[in-house]
């Protein structure tokens, strides 16, 4: 799970963050102000400072925030001047937007605030819908407005060109003040809450920010998105009363608390109305005690009443935002917050500790118990080395004897630092009676109870003002130390001692700034250093336990005397944890360090002595093993010759018509020969016309085992070379899912044993992925690319690797990256197995939990009639009113299930607005009839309409894959190189799911995941990227145009500029793959194109040549091998979609090859050959009579290399 942050504010206004992978609160270093409250999202954090202004902290990322400004220059032709700036009075502005209605001169663009900066100057866009324009970027038309073309015609009377300029957000990881409005400013703010990112994915990074002013008004910040993180303006939301606090969830839940203690619920929040439409009143959980705080998530609402009781609202969801009733929960809190996954944090009423609600799941939203987050803050005294030395010198080791309940014990010494570099206390301190027996008792009562300060209860932000009012001016007299003691009214007693606080010196010398103090005593740093010159014992060993506490109470303010930090606010809106997260927040690190200290003092053995001792034992054991084995070297190796049979009852999808499932007996007979090799035979026993027959297949002929999961049966398919040609595998169904996976694991191990394959895939392996996300690898041989008799594709053996991916890429150095359906990036860890593979079929390490999320789509179809308009009553020949995309299969909301039993729903059905062609406000697309071209607006000729519904499901499995957060990717490519090459840093390029081009830095054999991303600027979003063996980078933009990146090298890994390459005529490209010298692309119509004329001096090439059609994906290897995923491949029974195919006859003099060889299929979606740098075997033809043997496969039924006509069927 990616690392995320929990944010909190202490009572002094200092902002801290706690990482899900950390064990320490980190203070925001660049914050020079105190904050009242913060509210966090995954990418940013908002806060209200003590000046009541709102600040924004955007988390730094390798992907910058860039915004594209554009304007159009318009010109009209006249007989005298030709094209000029002199336009007709009825024409548009000379500089305008795309519509021509808005005046936009170049000098009229201003930066929104000081947090933005220009990346460069204005320049002309020379791209028109994927096609490059002439050099100056002009497009022509007959008049304004019209359809523009890149070619100038005789009737082109007007022209225009687009100017672009980018601005970049520069205030990353720092608190930036939200700029004031030009109109009337809102009142000072007292509360703030952000959320709403789950309402809609458009625009990108959309957020809802709600704020409450001191006068009880509610304001909404409009225009917040990824490209405008600050938003645009404040809009007041009408209210039925005065509000004191508000909470916004990730979805459409917004609740607020009124001054009278009642609660308000915002209704009508949707994709088109982020602010909602109306308020509904909900009574307080306790009619006698009003509410003071509320917190909402996706489907939960928590509240705190004025008596600090915690309440949970049941029955809350998007359809019923008000819920149905309150449930009282255990605990007393001053505030509460709901974060991601409906996880809950709170701050205790008495101890001001941050608590986490443990045990919250999707089925148990209220959780089980409260767990205190017990981690130190950055620079806390209890974790300095000097503090530990002081405890050791006192002879007190607390190793678990003193435990802290809700209030941590004094022995933990989690006490605030004084502000100086060091301080000497010569002041006596009176310790009350209970303190004398502190070492004898195990009581958790603090020994400094008489001096414990009063903590004001938090009903608003007034408690921070109360703390601020206690601050006193700093003393300038050298007698400030003694006067400070008098002000605290401390009476000398038995605890009198002189102490040098060496631990404070240690913490401040480390470079951290001194913590600001809030007390009646404020010592100047220079005075402390002056007093320090009179230091008495300079050794920490002379300190006692009581002296440490005495010193701290004498010089600290009353709040700093507490043994743990006092928190005022917490926000988990950006903290991604769930019930399975492994967090290191709940164990006291001090006790751990004390136990280690006790152990280290009890064992007087140095680390060097321990290392020597272990090495000596290892050498003795090695020598003993060698002596014992020498006595048996003359014995022959024992070879087990045995036969082993496993039987079971299954169902078989019979080969002849009518095809149906019949009951069979299935048996695997495995035997080992005299040479130790294992082999086996599969038997399927069935009855045919009351006659017993059987079907068999040799294990060493099985090429792949594919699980086929569906709702009705647990089936899997067995392929052999002959059945691969027929596209008709052996299909078997087990009684249970467990039985199916047992057979799959057993058969997979048997197949690997018969072929001598063990362990993880080799560096040269070929990786492929099915349409269901299953991952398979094949070990290539040198004969695979041999000329003229290569190994047929249908004889390749594929074995499954655990995990679930959408695409994968690799190179011959063993670096493998994959991308899931949810755009999460994964790197191969070096293991094998995982998933349903257990025992010998799986490695014991390098396996990790992997999750993936995908959307399931169904369509709602309607037809128009003159009486009732659009209804669900269609014609008898129409498609189902609820169907899949094709309309051939009925798919209803209740009847549609996840892709397989391994997937679970994680959301409800929702309208999908991100459909190609656009939608209206309700998600509908219109057309003249089914099926046709759909558009997002209604015309007079549209008689049918449809809209798409989406629902997300989640898969959890295991595999040899490690996650690479936090940027989500849509494509990745790794430099293909020879197996013998030595590359310090491997070039790796990727495209984010938003279309940004990225270059990964620090990718090596030791760190295959790399270290950071380098953003490569583009004028438009990309969808495909590929890098060749000579560092030539090609990309495809989302508009279907091709680009070449110039000057990419080891010294300049990101290159310098993009060159626009014209696409094939009337085609939009969708994927590109680059090998050693070859460049292949696939367009949206399934055509495969080869780039001619590519040379080292002219790497852009000259023209496109059509190779084949019915192609889904292409992969070009480091030796220019060409492999594809093809559709419509003819089998013995039907056409097969998603078939692995290999291009035959590819040679340096003929890089386009001659014909196709069919491999495994169908149902395949992706393949990469980019790791196979194995040189092909050369076969001598001198003894052969036929100098031109026939290729082992005929061409695809698509089109041959030389064909230039329309694609064949």
GROMACS .gro file of N, CA and C in nm, residues 437-572:
model
  408
  437UNK      N    1   0.832   0.767   4.649
  437UNK     CA    2   0.817   0.624   4.625
  437UNK      C    3   0.792   0.591   4.479
  438UNK      N    4   0.835   0.679   4.392
  438UNK     CA    5   0.806   0.658   4.249
  438UNK      C    6   0.872   0.533   4.197
  439UNK      N    7   0.989   0.498   4.255
  439UNK     CA    8   1.061   0.380   4.204
  439UNK      C    9   1.008   0.251   4.266
  440UNK      N   10   0.929   0.262   4.371
  440UNK     CA   11   0.880   0.142   4.436
  440UNK      C   12   0.743   0.102   4.384
  441UNK      N   13   0.662   0.203   4.350
  441UNK     CA   14   0.524   0.173   4.311
  441UNK      C   15   0.516   0.155   4.161
  442UNK      N   16   0.416   0.079   4.122
  442UNK     CA   17   0.387   0.064   3.978
  442UNK      C   18   0.265   0.146   3.942
  443UNK      N   19   0.232   0.242   4.029
  443UNK     CA   20   0.115   0.325   4.001
  443UNK      C   21   0.142   0.411   3.880
  444UNK      N   22   0.036   0.433   3.801
  444UNK     CA   23   0.050   0.516   3.682
  444UNK      C   24   0.017   0.662   3.710
  445UNK      N   25  -0.009   0.697   3.837
  445UNK     CA   26  -0.040   0.836   3.868
  445UNK      C   27   0.088   0.920   3.857
  446UNK      N   28   0.084   1.032   3.791
  446UNK     CA   29   0.205   1.115   3.778
  446UNK      C   30   0.250   1.167   3.914
  447UNK      N   31   0.381   1.171   3.930
  447UNK     CA   32   0.436   1.221   4.056
  447UNK      C   33   0.435   1.372   4.060
  448UNK      N   34   0.396   1.437   3.953
  448UNK     CA   35   0.398   1.584   3.950
  448UNK      C   36   0.256   1.636   3.943
  449UNK      N   37   0.163   1.561   4.000
  449UNK     CA   38   0.022   1.596   3.990
  449UNK      C   39  -0.009   1.737   4.038
  450UNK      N   40   0.052   1.788   4.147
  450UNK     CA   41   0.017   1.923   4.191
  450UNK      C   42   0.048   2.028   4.085
  451UNK      N   43   0.144   2.002   3.996
  451UNK     CA   44   0.179   2.102   3.896
  451UNK      C   45   0.114   2.075   3.762
  452UNK      N   46   0.028   1.973   3.751
  452UNK     CA   47  -0.034   1.941   3.624
  452UNK      C   48  -0.126   2.055   3.581
  453UNK      N   49  -0.109   2.107   3.461
  453UNK     CA   50  -0.188   2.222   3.418
  453UNK      C   51  -0.330   2.183   3.383
  454UNK      N   52  -0.413   2.286   3.381
  454UNK     CA   53  -0.550   2.265   3.338
  454UNK      C   54  -0.556   2.273   3.185
  455UNK      N   55  -0.616   2.172   3.125
  455UNK     CA   56  -0.629   2.169   2.979
  455UNK      C   57  -0.768   2.215   2.943
  456UNK      N   58  -0.781   2.327   2.873
  456UNK     CA   59  -0.916   2.373   2.837
  456UNK      C   60  -0.982   2.278   2.739
  457UNK      N   61  -1.110   2.259   2.754
  457UNK     CA   62  -1.186   2.176   2.661
  457UNK      C   63  -1.206   2.252   2.530
  458UNK      N   64  -1.206   2.176   2.422
  458UNK     CA   65  -1.213   2.236   2.290
  458UNK      C   66  -1.357   2.236   2.241
  459UNK      N   67  -1.420   2.351   2.239
  459UNK     CA   68  -1.549   2.363   2.172
  459UNK      C   69  -1.537   2.449   2.048
  460UNK      N   70  -1.431   2.522   2.035
  460UNK     CA   71  -1.399   2.598   1.914
  460UNK      C   72  -1.250   2.617   1.913
  461UNK      N   73  -1.200   2.717   1.842
  461UNK     CA   74  -1.056   2.740   1.841
  461UNK      C   75  -1.014   2.835   1.952
  462UNK      N   76  -1.102   2.861   2.049
  462UNK     CA   77  -1.068   2.956   2.155
  462UNK      C   78  -0.956   2.906   2.244
  463UNK      N   79  -0.936   2.775   2.253
  463UNK     CA   80  -0.832   2.723   2.344
  463UNK      C   81  -0.694   2.762   2.296
  464UNK      N   82  -0.674   2.775   2.165
  464UNK     CA   83  -0.542   2.820   2.118
  464UNK      C   84  -0.519   2.965   2.156
  465UNK      N   85  -0.625   3.047   2.145
  465UNK     CA   86  -0.612   3.186   2.188
  465UNK      C   87  -0.580   3.195   2.336
  466UNK      N   88  -0.638   3.105   2.415
  466UNK     CA   89  -0.610   3.104   2.558
  466UNK      C   90  -0.464   3.072   2.585
  467UNK      N   91  -0.410   2.978   2.506
  467UNK     CA   92  -0.269   2.944   2.523
  467UNK      C   93  -0.180   3.060   2.480
  468UNK      N   94  -0.216   3.126   2.371
  468UNK     CA   95  -0.134   3.236   2.321
  468UNK      C   96  -0.129   3.349   2.421
  469UNK      N   97  -0.240   3.372   2.493
  469UNK     CA   98  -0.245   3.483   2.588
  469UNK      C   99  -0.153   3.461   2.707
  470UNK      N  100  -0.108   3.336   2.729
  470UNK     CA  101  -0.020   3.309   2.843
  470UNK      C  102   0.126   3.341   2.813
  471UNK      N  103   0.157   3.381   2.693
  471UNK     CA  104   0.296   3.403   2.657
  471UNK      C  105   0.346   3.532   2.719
  472UNK      N  106   0.468   3.531   2.775
  472UNK     CA  107   0.529   3.646   2.841
  472UNK      C  108   0.648   3.695   2.761
  473UNK      N  109   0.682   3.824   2.772
  473UNK     CA  110   0.803   3.874   2.704
  473UNK      C  111   0.928   3.809   2.761
  474UNK      N  112   1.028   3.797   2.676
  474UNK     CA  113   1.152   3.733   2.717
  474UNK      C  114   1.229   3.821   2.813
  475UNK      N  115   1.294   3.760   2.912
  475UNK     CA  116   1.377   3.832   3.008
  475UNK      C  117   1.509   3.870   2.942
  476UNK      N  118   1.557   3.983   2.976
  476UNK     CA  119   1.686   4.028   2.922
  476UNK      C  120   1.792   4.036   3.030
  477UNK      N  121   1.756   4.009   3.154
  477UNK     CA  122   1.851   4.012   3.263
  477UNK      C  123   1.910   3.874   3.285
  478UNK      N  124   2.037   3.874   3.328
  478UNK     CA  125   2.103   3.745   3.355
  478UNK      C  126   2.041   3.675   3.474
  479UNK      N  127   1.963   3.746   3.556
  479UNK     CA  128   1.901   3.683   3.672
  479UNK      C  129   1.768   3.617   3.635
  480UNK      N  130   1.743   3.604   3.506
  480UNK     CA  131   1.614   3.548   3.465
  480UNK      C  132   1.596   3.406   3.513
  481UNK      N  133   1.705   3.333   3.529
  481UNK     CA  134   1.691   3.193   3.573
  481UNK      C  135   1.635   3.188   3.713
  482UNK      N  136   1.694   3.263   3.801
  482UNK     CA  137   1.646   3.258   3.938
  482UNK      C  138   1.508   3.319   3.951
  483UNK      N  139   1.482   3.425   3.873
  483UNK     CA  140   1.348   3.484   3.881
  483UNK      C  141   1.243   3.390   3.826
  484UNK      N  142   1.284   3.311   3.728
  484UNK     CA  143   1.189   3.214   3.674
  484UNK      C  144   1.147   3.115   3.782
  485UNK      N  145   1.240   3.075   3.863
  485UNK     CA  146   1.207   2.981   3.970
  485UNK      C  147   1.113   3.045   4.069
  486UNK      N  148   1.133   3.174   4.096
  486UNK     CA  149   1.045   3.240   4.190
  486UNK      C  150   0.905   3.254   4.133
  487UNK      N  151   0.896   3.282   4.002
  487UNK     CA  152   0.765   3.295   3.943
  487UNK      C  153   0.687   3.164   3.950
  488UNK      N  154   0.757   3.052   3.939
  488UNK     CA  155   0.690   2.922   3.946
  488UNK      C  156   0.658   2.883   4.089
  489UNK      N  157   0.707   2.962   4.188
  489UNK     CA  158   0.681   2.935   4.329
  489UNK      C  159   0.721   2.794   4.367
  490UNK      N  160   0.846   2.759   4.337
  490UNK     CA  161   0.898   2.627   4.369
  490UNK      C  162   0.974   2.635   4.500
  491UNK      N  163   0.943   2.545   4.593
  491UNK     CA  164   1.006   2.544   4.726
  491UNK      C  165   1.117   2.441   4.728
  492UNK      N  166   1.238   2.477   4.779
  492UNK     CA  167   1.347   2.379   4.785
  492UNK      C  168   1.308   2.258   4.867
  493UNK      N  169   1.359   2.143   4.826
  493UNK     CA  170   1.331   2.020   4.898
  493UNK      C  171   1.444   1.922   4.884
  494UNK      N  172   1.413   1.795   4.902
  494UNK     CA  173   1.515   1.692   4.899
  494UNK      C  174   1.568   1.664   4.760
  495UNK      N  175   1.494   1.707   4.660
  495UNK     CA  176   1.536   1.677   4.523
  495UNK      C  177   1.637   1.777   4.470
  496UNK      N  178   1.698   1.859   4.557
  496UNK     CA  179   1.789   1.962   4.509
  496UNK      C  180   1.914   1.899   4.447
  497UNK      N  181   1.950   1.946   4.327
  497UNK     CA  182   2.064   1.888   4.259
  497UNK      C  183   2.110   1.984   4.151
  498UNK      N  184   2.237   1.974   4.114
  498UNK     CA  185   2.289   2.051   4.001
  498UNK      C  186   2.297   1.957   3.881
  499UNK      N  187   2.249   2.002   3.766
  499UNK     CA  188   2.242   1.912   3.651
  499UNK      C  189   2.275   1.989   3.524
  500UNK      N  190   2.349   1.925   3.439
  500UNK     CA  191   2.374   1.974   3.304
  500UNK      C  192   2.290   1.890   3.208
  501UNK      N  193   2.197   1.950   3.138
  501UNK     CA  194   2.110   1.873   3.048
  501UNK      C  195   2.181   1.849   2.917
  502UNK      N  196   2.262   1.747   2.916
  502UNK     CA  197   2.337   1.715   2.793
  502UNK      C  198   2.247   1.665   2.684
  503UNK      N  199   2.130   1.610   2.718
  503UNK     CA  200   2.043   1.559   2.612
  503UNK      C  201   1.987   1.672   2.530
  504UNK      N  202   1.964   1.787   2.592
  504UNK     CA  203   1.916   1.901   2.515
  504UNK      C  204   2.023   1.949   2.419
  505UNK      N  205   2.147   1.946   2.462
  505UNK     CA  206   2.255   1.986   2.372
  505UNK      C  207   2.261   1.890   2.253
  506UNK      N  208   2.243   1.764   2.279
  506UNK     CA  209   2.249   1.665   2.170
  506UNK      C  210   2.141   1.690   2.067
  507UNK      N  211   2.020   1.718   2.113
  507UNK     CA  212   1.910   1.734   2.018
  507UNK      C  213   1.926   1.860   1.936
  508UNK      N  214   1.976   1.968   1.993
  508UNK     CA  215   1.985   2.091   1.916
  508UNK      C  216   2.107   2.095   1.827
  509UNK      N  217   2.213   2.024   1.864
  509UNK     CA  218   2.329   2.023   1.777
  509UNK      C  219   2.306   1.941   1.652
  510UNK      N  220   2.202   1.863   1.647
  510UNK     CA  221   2.176   1.781   1.529
  510UNK      C  222   2.125   1.863   1.412
  511UNK      N  223   2.101   1.989   1.432
  511UNK     CA  224   2.063   2.075   1.321
  511UNK      C  225   1.918   2.116   1.323
  512UNK      N  226   1.835   2.057   1.407
  512UNK     CA  227   1.693   2.092   1.410
  512UNK      C  228   1.672   2.224   1.479
  513UNK      N  229   1.576   2.304   1.439
  513UNK     CA  230   1.549   2.431   1.504
  513UNK      C  231   1.489   2.408   1.641
  514UNK      N  232   1.513   2.497   1.734
  514UNK     CA  233   1.456   2.481   1.869
  514UNK      C  234   1.305   2.493   1.864
  515UNK      N  235   1.239   2.414   1.949
  515UNK     CA  236   1.093   2.418   1.954
  515UNK      C  237   1.047   2.548   2.019
  516UNK      N  238   0.949   2.616   1.965
  516UNK     CA  239   0.898   2.737   2.028
  516UNK      C  240   0.829   2.702   2.160
  517UNK      N  241   0.846   2.784   2.259
  517UNK     CA  242   0.791   2.760   2.393
  517UNK      C  243   0.676   2.854   2.421
  518UNK      N  244   0.578   2.804   2.492
  518UNK     CA  245   0.461   2.881   2.532
  518UNK      C  246   0.451   2.871   2.685
  519UNK      N  247   0.506   2.967   2.755
  519UNK     CA  248   0.506   2.957   2.900
  519UNK      C  249   0.524   3.096   2.959
  520UNK      N  250   0.520   3.099   3.091
  520UNK     CA  251   0.546   3.225   3.161
  520UNK      C  252   0.694   3.255   3.170
  521UNK      N  253   0.777   3.161   3.132
  521UNK     CA  254   0.921   3.181   3.136
  521UNK      C  255   0.973   3.161   2.994
  522UNK      N  256   1.040   3.259   2.938
  522UNK     CA  257   1.093   3.250   2.802
  522UNK      C  258   1.238   3.295   2.806
  523UNK      N  259   1.330   3.201   2.805
  523UNK     CA  260   1.471   3.232   2.821
  523UNK      C  261   1.535   3.258   2.688
  524UNK      N  262   1.620   3.360   2.679
  524UNK     CA  263   1.697   3.386   2.557
  524UNK      C  264   1.807   3.284   2.543
  525UNK      N  265   1.836   3.247   2.418
  525UNK     CA  266   1.939   3.147   2.392
  525UNK      C  267   2.075   3.196   2.438
  526UNK      N  268   2.103   3.322   2.414
  526UNK     CA  269   2.236   3.374   2.452
  526UNK      C  270   2.255   3.370   2.602
  527UNK      N  271   2.147   3.402   2.680
  527UNK     CA  272   2.159   3.399   2.826
  527UNK      C  273   2.182   3.257   2.876
  528UNK      N  274   2.116   3.161   2.813
  528UNK     CA  275   2.134   3.021   2.856
  528UNK      C  276   2.278   2.979   2.834
  529UNK      N  277   2.334   3.018   2.718
  529UNK     CA  278   2.473   2.984   2.693
  529UNK      C  279   2.566   3.054   2.792
  530UNK      N  280   2.529   3.176   2.833
  530UNK     CA  281   2.612   3.248   2.930
  530UNK      C  282   2.611   3.178   3.065
  531UNK      N  283   2.493   3.134   3.107
  531UNK     CA  284   2.485   3.062   3.234
  531UNK      C  285   2.557   2.928   3.225
  532UNK      N  286   2.557   2.871   3.104
  532UNK     CA  287   2.615   2.738   3.086
  532UNK      C  288   2.764   2.738   3.116
  533UNK      N  289   2.830   2.854   3.106
  533UNK     CA  290   2.974   2.857   3.131
  533UNK      C  291   3.007   2.823   3.274
  534UNK      N  292   2.909   2.834   3.359
  534UNK     CA  293   2.933   2.797   3.499
  534UNK      C  294   2.892   2.656   3.529
  535UNK      N  295   2.897   2.572   3.429
  535UNK     CA  296   2.850   2.435   3.448
  535UNK      C  297   2.935   2.361   3.548
  536UNK      N  298   2.868   2.281   3.630
  536UNK     CA  299   2.935   2.193   3.724
  536UNK      C  300   2.957   2.061   3.656
  537UNK      N  301   2.923   1.947   3.709
  537UNK     CA  302   2.961   1.822   3.642
  537UNK      C  303   2.920   1.824   3.496
  538UNK      N  304   3.011   1.797   3.406
  538UNK     CA  305   2.983   1.797   3.263
  538UNK      C  306   2.954   1.656   3.213
  539UNK      N  307   2.942   1.562   3.300
  539UNK     CA  308   2.913   1.425   3.257
  539UNK      C  309   2.769   1.393   3.286
  540UNK      N  310   2.704   1.331   3.188
  540UNK     CA  311   2.565   1.291   3.206
  540UNK      C  312   2.551   1.179   3.308
  541UNK      N  313   2.662   1.111   3.338
  541UNK     CA  314   2.652   1.000   3.431
  541UNK      C  315   2.623   1.045   3.572
  542UNK      N  316   2.644   1.174   3.603
  542UNK     CA  317   2.618   1.222   3.738
  542UNK      C  318   2.472   1.256   3.759
  543UNK      N  319   2.391   1.246   3.652
  543UNK     CA  320   2.250   1.279   3.664
  543UNK      C  321   2.174   1.163   3.726
  544UNK      N  322   2.071   1.194   3.799
  544UNK     CA  323   1.981   1.093   3.851
  544UNK      C  324   1.846   1.108   3.784
  545UNK      N  325   1.761   1.010   3.804
  545UNK     CA  326   1.628   1.016   3.743
  545UNK      C  327   1.550   1.134   3.795
  546UNK      N  328   1.558   1.161   3.923
  546UNK     CA  329   1.485   1.273   3.979
  546UNK      C  330   1.539   1.405   3.929
  547UNK      N  331   1.670   1.408   3.900
  547UNK     CA  332   1.727   1.534   3.853
  547UNK      C  333   1.676   1.571   3.715
  548UNK      N  334   1.651   1.472   3.633
  548UNK     CA  335   1.599   1.502   3.499
  548UNK      C  336   1.462   1.565   3.511
  549UNK      N  337   1.375   1.504   3.591
  549UNK     CA  338   1.241   1.560   3.607
  549UNK      C  339   1.247   1.696   3.675
  550UNK      N  340   1.337   1.713   3.772
  550UNK     CA  341   1.349   1.840   3.844
  550UNK      C  342   1.387   1.952   3.749
  551UNK      N  343   1.486   1.924   3.666
  551UNK     CA  344   1.534   2.025   3.572
  551UNK      C  345   1.422   2.067   3.476
  552UNK      N  346   1.349   1.967   3.426
  552UNK     CA  347   1.247   1.998   3.327
  552UNK      C  348   1.136   2.083   3.386
  553UNK      N  349   1.093   2.052   3.506
  553UNK     CA  350   0.985   2.128   3.567
  553UNK      C  351   1.030   2.267   3.604
  554UNK      N  352   1.155   2.284   3.630
  554UNK     CA  353   1.203   2.415   3.670
  554UNK      C  354   1.207   2.512   3.553
  555UNK      N  355   1.238   2.465   3.433
  555UNK     CA  356   1.258   2.556   3.321
  555UNK      C  357   1.149   2.549   3.216
  556UNK      N  358   1.064   2.445   3.217
  556UNK     CA  359   0.961   2.434   3.114
  556UNK      C  360   0.836   2.510   3.155
  557UNK      N  361   0.757   2.546   3.055
  557UNK     CA  362   0.627   2.604   3.085
  557UNK      C  363   0.534   2.495   3.135
  558UNK      N  364   0.415   2.539   3.178
  558UNK     CA  365   0.327   2.442   3.243
  558UNK      C  366   0.278   2.335   3.148
  559UNK      N  367   0.261   2.366   3.018
  559UNK     CA  368   0.215   2.264   2.926
  559UNK      C  369   0.329   2.174   2.885
  560UNK      N  370   0.449   2.227   2.875
  560UNK     CA  371   0.563   2.144   2.840
  560UNK      C  372   0.596   2.042   2.946
  561UNK      N  373   0.541   2.057   3.066
  561UNK     CA  374   0.569   1.959   3.171
  561UNK      C  375   0.500   1.827   3.149
  562UNK      N  376   0.402   1.823   3.054
  562UNK     CA  377   0.335   1.696   3.029
  562UNK      C  378   0.434   1.596   2.969
  563UNK      N  379   0.408   1.469   2.997
  563UNK     CA  380   0.499   1.365   2.953
  563UNK      C  381   0.471   1.319   2.811
  564UNK      N  382   0.369   1.369   2.743
  564UNK     CA  383   0.343   1.337   2.604
  564UNK      C  384   0.287   1.460   2.536
  565UNK      N  385   0.293   1.467   2.403
  565UNK     CA  386   0.241   1.585   2.333
  565UNK      C  387   0.091   1.599   2.351
  566UNK      N  388   0.045   1.722   2.354
  566UNK     CA  389  -0.097   1.751   2.368
  566UNK      C  390  -0.149   1.792   2.231
  567UNK      N  391  -0.239   1.713   2.177
  567UNK     CA  392  -0.288   1.736   2.042
  567UNK      C  393  -0.420   1.811   2.045
  568UNK      N  394  -0.439   1.897   1.945
  568UNK     CA  395  -0.561   1.976   1.936
  568UNK      C  396  -0.647   1.936   1.817
  569UNK      N  397  -0.584   1.883   1.712
  569UNK     CA  398  -0.661   1.853   1.590
  569UNK      C  399  -0.590   1.741   1.514
  570UNK      N  400  -0.668   1.658   1.446
  570UNK     CA  401  -0.613   1.550   1.365
  570UNK      C  402  -0.697   1.537   1.238
  571UNK      N  403  -0.631   1.503   1.127
  571UNK     CA  404  -0.700   1.486   1.000
  571UNK      C  405  -0.642   1.366   0.927
  572UNK      N  406  -0.728   1.271   0.894
  572UNK     CA  407  -0.686   1.150   0.823
  572UNK      C  408  -0.740   1.141   0.682
   0.00000   0.00000   0.00000
